[in-house]
Short mmCIF file of C-alpha atoms in Angstrom, two decimals:
data_model
loop_
_atom_site.label_atom_id
_atom_site.label_comp_id
_atom_site.label_asym_id
_atom_site.label_seq_id
_atom_site.Cartn_x
_atom_site.Cartn_y
_atom_site.Cartn_z
CA UNK K 425 185.26 55.49 -42.31
CA UNK K 426 188.73 56.88 -42.94
CA UNK K 427 189.50 60.58 -43.28
CA UNK K 428 192.33 61.41 -45.68
CA UNK K 429 194.03 64.82 -45.61
CA UNK K 430 195.85 65.22 -48.93
CA UNK K 431 199.09 67.19 -49.23
CA UNK K 432 201.49 66.91 -52.17
CA UNK K 433 204.60 66.94 -49.98
CA UNK K 434 205.78 67.70 -46.46
CA UNK K 435 209.11 69.36 -45.68
CA UNK K 436 211.35 69.71 -42.65
CA UNK K 437 210.52 73.37 -42.19
CA UNK K 438 206.85 73.66 -41.31
CA UNK K 439 205.10 76.23 -43.46
CA UNK K 440 201.80 77.71 -42.36
CA UNK K 441 200.05 75.25 -44.65
CA UNK K 442 201.84 72.17 -43.33
CA UNK K 443 201.33 73.33 -39.75
CA UNK K 444 197.61 73.77 -40.40
CA UNK K 445 197.18 70.29 -41.86
CA UNK K 446 199.07 68.61 -39.01
CA UNK K 447 196.80 70.38 -36.53
CA UNK K 448 193.74 69.14 -38.43
CA UNK K 449 195.06 65.59 -38.21
CA UNK K 450 195.62 66.04 -34.47
CA UNK K 451 192.05 67.26 -34.00
CA UNK K 452 190.68 64.21 -35.82
CA UNK K 453 192.92 61.91 -33.77
CA UNK K 454 191.63 63.53 -30.58
CA UNK K 455 188.10 62.80 -31.80
CA UNK K 456 189.19 59.16 -32.29
CA UNK K 457 188.62 59.30 -36.04
CA UNK K 458 190.49 57.04 -38.44
CA UNK K 459 192.65 59.75 -40.00
CA UNK K 460 195.68 59.80 -42.28
CA UNK K 461 197.87 62.50 -43.75
CA UNK K 462 198.55 61.45 -47.36
CA UNK K 463 201.55 62.71 -49.36
CA UNK K 464 202.62 61.91 -52.92
CA UNK K 465 206.23 62.94 -53.51
CA UNK K 466 209.29 60.69 -53.23
CA UNK K 467 211.17 61.51 -50.04
CA UNK K 468 213.00 58.57 -48.46
CA UNK K 469 213.73 60.67 -45.36
CA UNK K 470 210.12 61.08 -44.26
CA UNK K 471 210.69 59.02 -41.11
CA UNK K 472 213.39 61.48 -40.00
CA UNK K 473 211.17 64.43 -40.86
CA UNK K 474 208.29 63.14 -38.76
CA UNK K 475 210.57 62.38 -35.84
CA UNK K 476 211.78 65.98 -35.91
CA UNK K 477 208.52 67.76 -36.74
CA UNK K 478 205.58 65.72 -35.50
CA UNK K 479 206.54 62.32 -34.04
CA UNK K 480 203.00 61.77 -32.78
CA UNK K 481 201.72 61.85 -36.38
CA UNK K 482 204.23 59.42 -37.88
CA UNK K 483 201.83 56.47 -37.58
CA UNK K 484 199.11 58.38 -39.41
CA UNK K 485 201.25 59.21 -42.48
CA UNK K 486 200.72 57.41 -45.78
CA UNK K 487 203.04 58.21 -48.69
CA UNK K 488 202.18 57.12 -52.24
CA UNK K 489 205.72 56.03 -53.12
CA UNK K 490 206.12 54.02 -49.92
CA UNK K 491 202.73 52.40 -50.58
CA UNK K 492 203.88 51.12 -53.98
CA UNK K 493 207.30 49.99 -52.75
CA UNK K 494 205.71 48.01 -49.93
CA UNK K 495 207.95 45.28 -48.47
CA UNK K 496 211.05 46.71 -50.17
CA UNK K 497 211.24 49.47 -47.55
CA UNK K 498 209.62 47.73 -44.57
CA UNK K 499 211.45 48.66 -41.37
CA UNK K 500 212.80 51.94 -42.73
CA UNK K 501 215.67 53.04 -44.95
CA UNK K 502 219.00 54.83 -44.81
CA UNK K 503 220.22 57.35 -47.38
CA UNK K 504 223.80 57.51 -48.63
CA UNK K 505 224.53 60.88 -50.25
CA UNK K 506 227.34 61.22 -52.79
CA UNK K 507 228.87 64.60 -53.67
CA UNK K 508 231.37 65.93 -56.16
CA UNK K 509 234.55 67.77 -55.17
CA UNK K 510 232.56 71.01 -54.69
CA UNK K 511 230.14 69.24 -52.34
CA UNK K 512 227.29 69.42 -54.85
CA UNK K 513 224.92 66.47 -54.45
CA UNK K 514 225.17 64.06 -57.36
CA UNK K 515 223.06 61.15 -56.19
CA UNK K 516 221.19 59.85 -53.17
CA UNK K 517 221.30 56.06 -52.79
CA UNK K 518 218.60 54.52 -50.61
CA UNK K 519 219.08 51.20 -48.81
CA UNK K 520 216.61 49.15 -46.80
CA UNK K 521 217.25 47.34 -43.52
CA UNK K 522 218.79 44.40 -45.43
CA UNK K 523 221.22 46.76 -47.19
CA UNK K 524 219.50 46.25 -50.54
CA UNK K 525 219.42 49.19 -52.90
CA UNK K 526 215.77 50.30 -53.05
CA UNK K 527 216.04 53.80 -54.50
CA UNK K 528 218.24 56.32 -56.31
CA UNK K 529 217.83 60.04 -56.90
CA UNK K 530 220.08 61.73 -59.48
CA UNK K 531 220.66 65.47 -59.44
CA UNK K 532 221.88 68.14 -61.84
CA UNK K 533 222.33 71.90 -61.91
CA UNK K 534 219.65 74.24 -63.29
CA UNK K 535 220.81 77.87 -63.28
CA UNK K 536 223.29 76.98 -60.52
CA UNK K 537 220.51 75.41 -58.44
CA UNK K 538 220.65 71.71 -57.63
CA UNK K 539 217.51 69.95 -58.81
CA UNK K 540 216.29 66.41 -59.20
CA UNK K 541 216.57 64.87 -62.65
CA UNK K 542 215.57 61.21 -62.13
CA UNK K 543 214.40 59.09 -59.21
CA UNK K 544 214.22 55.29 -59.46
CA UNK K 545 212.40 53.10 -56.94
CA UNK K 546 213.07 49.34 -56.79
CA UNK K 547 211.19 46.26 -55.62
CA UNK K 548 212.66 43.85 -53.07
CA UNK K 549 214.12 41.69 -55.87
CA UNK K 550 215.92 44.69 -57.43
CA UNK K 551 213.52 45.12 -60.33
CA UNK K 552 212.37 48.63 -61.14
CA UNK K 553 209.02 49.73 -59.69
CA UNK K 554 208.73 53.44 -60.48
CA UNK K 555 210.87 55.89 -62.43
CA UNK K 556 210.21 59.61 -62.00
CA UNK K 557 211.51 62.00 -64.67
CA UNK K 558 211.81 65.59 -63.44
CA UNK K 559 211.91 69.02 -65.03
CA UNK K 560 212.96 71.78 -62.62
CA UNK K 561 212.18 69.63 -59.59
CA UNK K 562 208.65 68.82 -60.81
CA UNK K 563 207.74 65.34 -62.06
CA UNK K 564 207.14 65.55 -65.81
CA UNK K 565 206.58 61.85 -66.51
CA UNK K 566 206.20 58.57 -64.59
CA UNK K 567 207.25 55.07 -65.68
CA UNK K 568 205.24 52.64 -63.58
CA UNK K 569 205.68 48.85 -63.64
CA UNK K 570 202.69 46.78 -62.57
CA UNK K 571 202.37 43.00 -63.04
CA UNK K 572 205.34 43.09 -65.41
CA UNK K 573 203.74 45.73 -67.63
CA UNK K 574 205.16 49.22 -68.13
CA UNK K 575 202.78 52.14 -68.00
CA UNK K 576 203.90 55.64 -68.97
CA UNK K 577 201.74 58.29 -67.35
CA UNK K 578 201.65 61.73 -65.82
CA UNK K 579 202.21 62.27 -62.11
CA UNK K 580 198.59 63.40 -61.79
CA UNK K 581 197.39 60.13 -63.32
CA UNK K 582 199.46 58.14 -60.82
CA UNK K 583 198.04 60.18 -57.92
CA UNK K 584 194.50 59.55 -59.16
CA UNK K 585 195.17 55.81 -59.53
CA UNK K 586 196.65 55.62 -56.03
CA UNK K 587 193.73 57.47 -54.44
CA UNK K 588 191.28 55.24 -56.30
CA UNK K 589 193.00 52.19 -54.83
CA UNK K 590 193.09 53.31 -51.21
CA UNK K 591 189.54 54.71 -51.23
CA UNK K 592 188.31 51.40 -52.70
CA UNK K 593 189.78 49.54 -49.71
CA UNK K 594 187.74 51.44 -47.14
CA UNK K 595 185.00 54.13 -47.29
CA UNK K 596 186.84 57.45 -47.31
CA UNK K 597 186.32 61.19 -47.09
CA UNK K 598 189.11 63.14 -48.78
CA UNK K 599 190.12 66.65 -47.75
CA UNK K 600 192.02 68.71 -50.31
CA UNK K 601 193.89 71.97 -49.97
CA UNK K 602 192.69 73.91 -53.02
CA UNK K 603 196.11 75.12 -54.05
CA UNK K 604 197.33 73.79 -57.39
CA UNK K 605 195.12 73.10 -60.38
CA UNK K 606 196.64 69.85 -61.68
CA UNK K 607 196.71 68.16 -58.27
CA UNK K 608 193.18 69.35 -57.53
CA UNK K 609 192.01 67.74 -60.77
CA UNK K 610 193.61 64.48 -59.61
CA UNK K 611 191.63 64.64 -56.36
CA UNK K 612 188.40 65.44 -58.19
CA UNK K 613 188.93 62.41 -60.47
CA UNK K 614 188.57 60.00 -57.54
CA UNK K 615 185.18 58.34 -57.90
CA UNK K 616 185.35 56.06 -54.84
CA UNK K 617 185.33 58.79 -52.20
CA UNK K 618 182.26 59.05 -49.99
CA UNK K 619 182.72 62.82 -49.98
CA UNK K 620 185.23 65.40 -51.22
CA UNK K 621 185.96 68.40 -49.03
CA UNK K 622 187.97 71.45 -50.10
CA UNK K 623 189.43 73.80 -47.53
CA UNK K 624 190.53 77.35 -48.17
CA UNK K 625 192.99 79.15 -45.93
CA UNK K 626 192.32 82.56 -44.46
CA UNK K 627 195.11 84.04 -46.61
CA UNK K 628 193.53 82.85 -49.88
CA UNK K 629 191.50 86.01 -50.24
CA UNK K 630 191.54 89.63 -51.33
CA UNK K 631 190.92 91.99 -48.45
CA UNK K 632 189.36 89.20 -46.36
CA UNK K 633 186.43 89.05 -48.75
CA UNK K 634 186.69 87.65 -52.26
CA UNK K 635 188.56 84.39 -52.79
CA UNK K 636 191.65 84.74 -54.99
CA UNK K 637 191.16 84.23 -58.73
CA UNK K 638 193.22 81.02 -58.95
CA UNK K 639 191.25 79.37 -56.18
CA UNK K 640 187.96 80.55 -57.65
CA UNK K 641 188.83 78.78 -60.91
CA UNK K 642 189.42 75.51 -59.05
CA UNK K 643 186.05 75.78 -57.33
CA UNK K 644 184.07 76.38 -60.52
CA UNK K 645 183.96 72.64 -61.24
CA UNK K 646 181.41 72.35 -58.41
CA UNK K 647 182.67 68.82 -57.75
CA UNK K 648 183.44 69.31 -54.08
CA UNK K 649 180.69 68.22 -51.72
CA UNK K 650 181.73 70.73 -49.07
CA UNK K 651 183.99 73.77 -48.95
CA UNK K 652 185.49 74.76 -45.61
CA UNK K 653 186.49 78.42 -45.55
CA UNK K 654 188.79 80.27 -43.22
CA UNK K 655 186.56 83.32 -42.78
CA UNK K 656 182.84 84.08 -42.75
CA UNK K 657 183.26 86.47 -45.69
CA UNK K 658 184.76 83.67 -47.77
CA UNK K 659 181.75 81.46 -46.96
CA UNK K 660 179.36 84.19 -48.10
CA UNK K 661 181.43 84.71 -51.26
CA UNK K 662 181.30 81.01 -52.23
CA UNK K 663 177.61 80.64 -51.39
CA UNK K 664 176.68 83.75 -53.36
CA UNK K 665 178.55 82.86 -56.56
CA UNK K 666 178.14 79.06 -56.70
CA UNK K 667 175.39 78.22 -54.21
CA UNK K 668 177.80 75.69 -52.64
CA UNK K 669 177.48 74.32 -49.15
CA UNK K 670 180.23 75.76 -46.99
CA UNK K 671 181.39 75.60 -43.42
CA UNK K 672 183.30 78.51 -41.96
CA UNK K 673 185.16 77.95 -38.73
CA UNK K 674 185.61 80.96 -36.49
CA UNK K 675 188.62 81.13 -34.15
CA UNK K 676 187.79 79.70 -30.75
CA UNK K 677 187.83 82.31 -28.00
CA UNK K 678 189.00 80.91 -24.69
CA UNK K 679 188.09 82.53 -21.37
CA UNK K 680 190.96 84.03 -19.42
CA UNK K 681 192.24 81.70 -16.78
CA UNK K 682 192.69 83.08 -13.29
CA UNK K 683 196.00 82.47 -11.56
#
């Protein structure tokens, strides 16, 4: 059984959310569970990020884009960044260990802020694998080549397809941070999962009692098998409104250690 912790992306600066999920992965590793942290965005510098942030978790990380590129990026990549005369990033060019071009990210300015416009991922033979079209740094459309056929789809549809594939390979429990509605719908669309678990952070509440409105809307589908809450009051709230099974985890209190 594999345990998959889903997170849309992971950055260099650890937020409270990214710190929490890495600690969950560490707990599962300590329990000798088959655990992976799964991300979905295109970031060719993930190896560098993990070396800086959590080198012990690098082997447990599975990225959707890397999964589909496969052999094209085996052994790691290097990124060559090109700038204009004002040092604004124009394009990132990604090369594999054989110095083959395996990816490109093109940038533009939106209200004086640099944002991604297009990212192109290539196969080993140089043919195009995935093209991501962005609007304000968010993927608006995906062009996906599979067996010589082009599919045009949403990012959410690609995420759902990817999760269907990896959960079909091995029995899997998926753990989703109930944060963003479209991504949560992608997780809920995975039919192969043995179980689907949602976890709610302690700060996703009003006055440590009622769960925030946006998160409540995502839970109304009642498609999660379990909901893990950050506080006892959240557990009571969920059980009262939706009669869902919950698990609330209280902070562990450690005895004082004598000198």
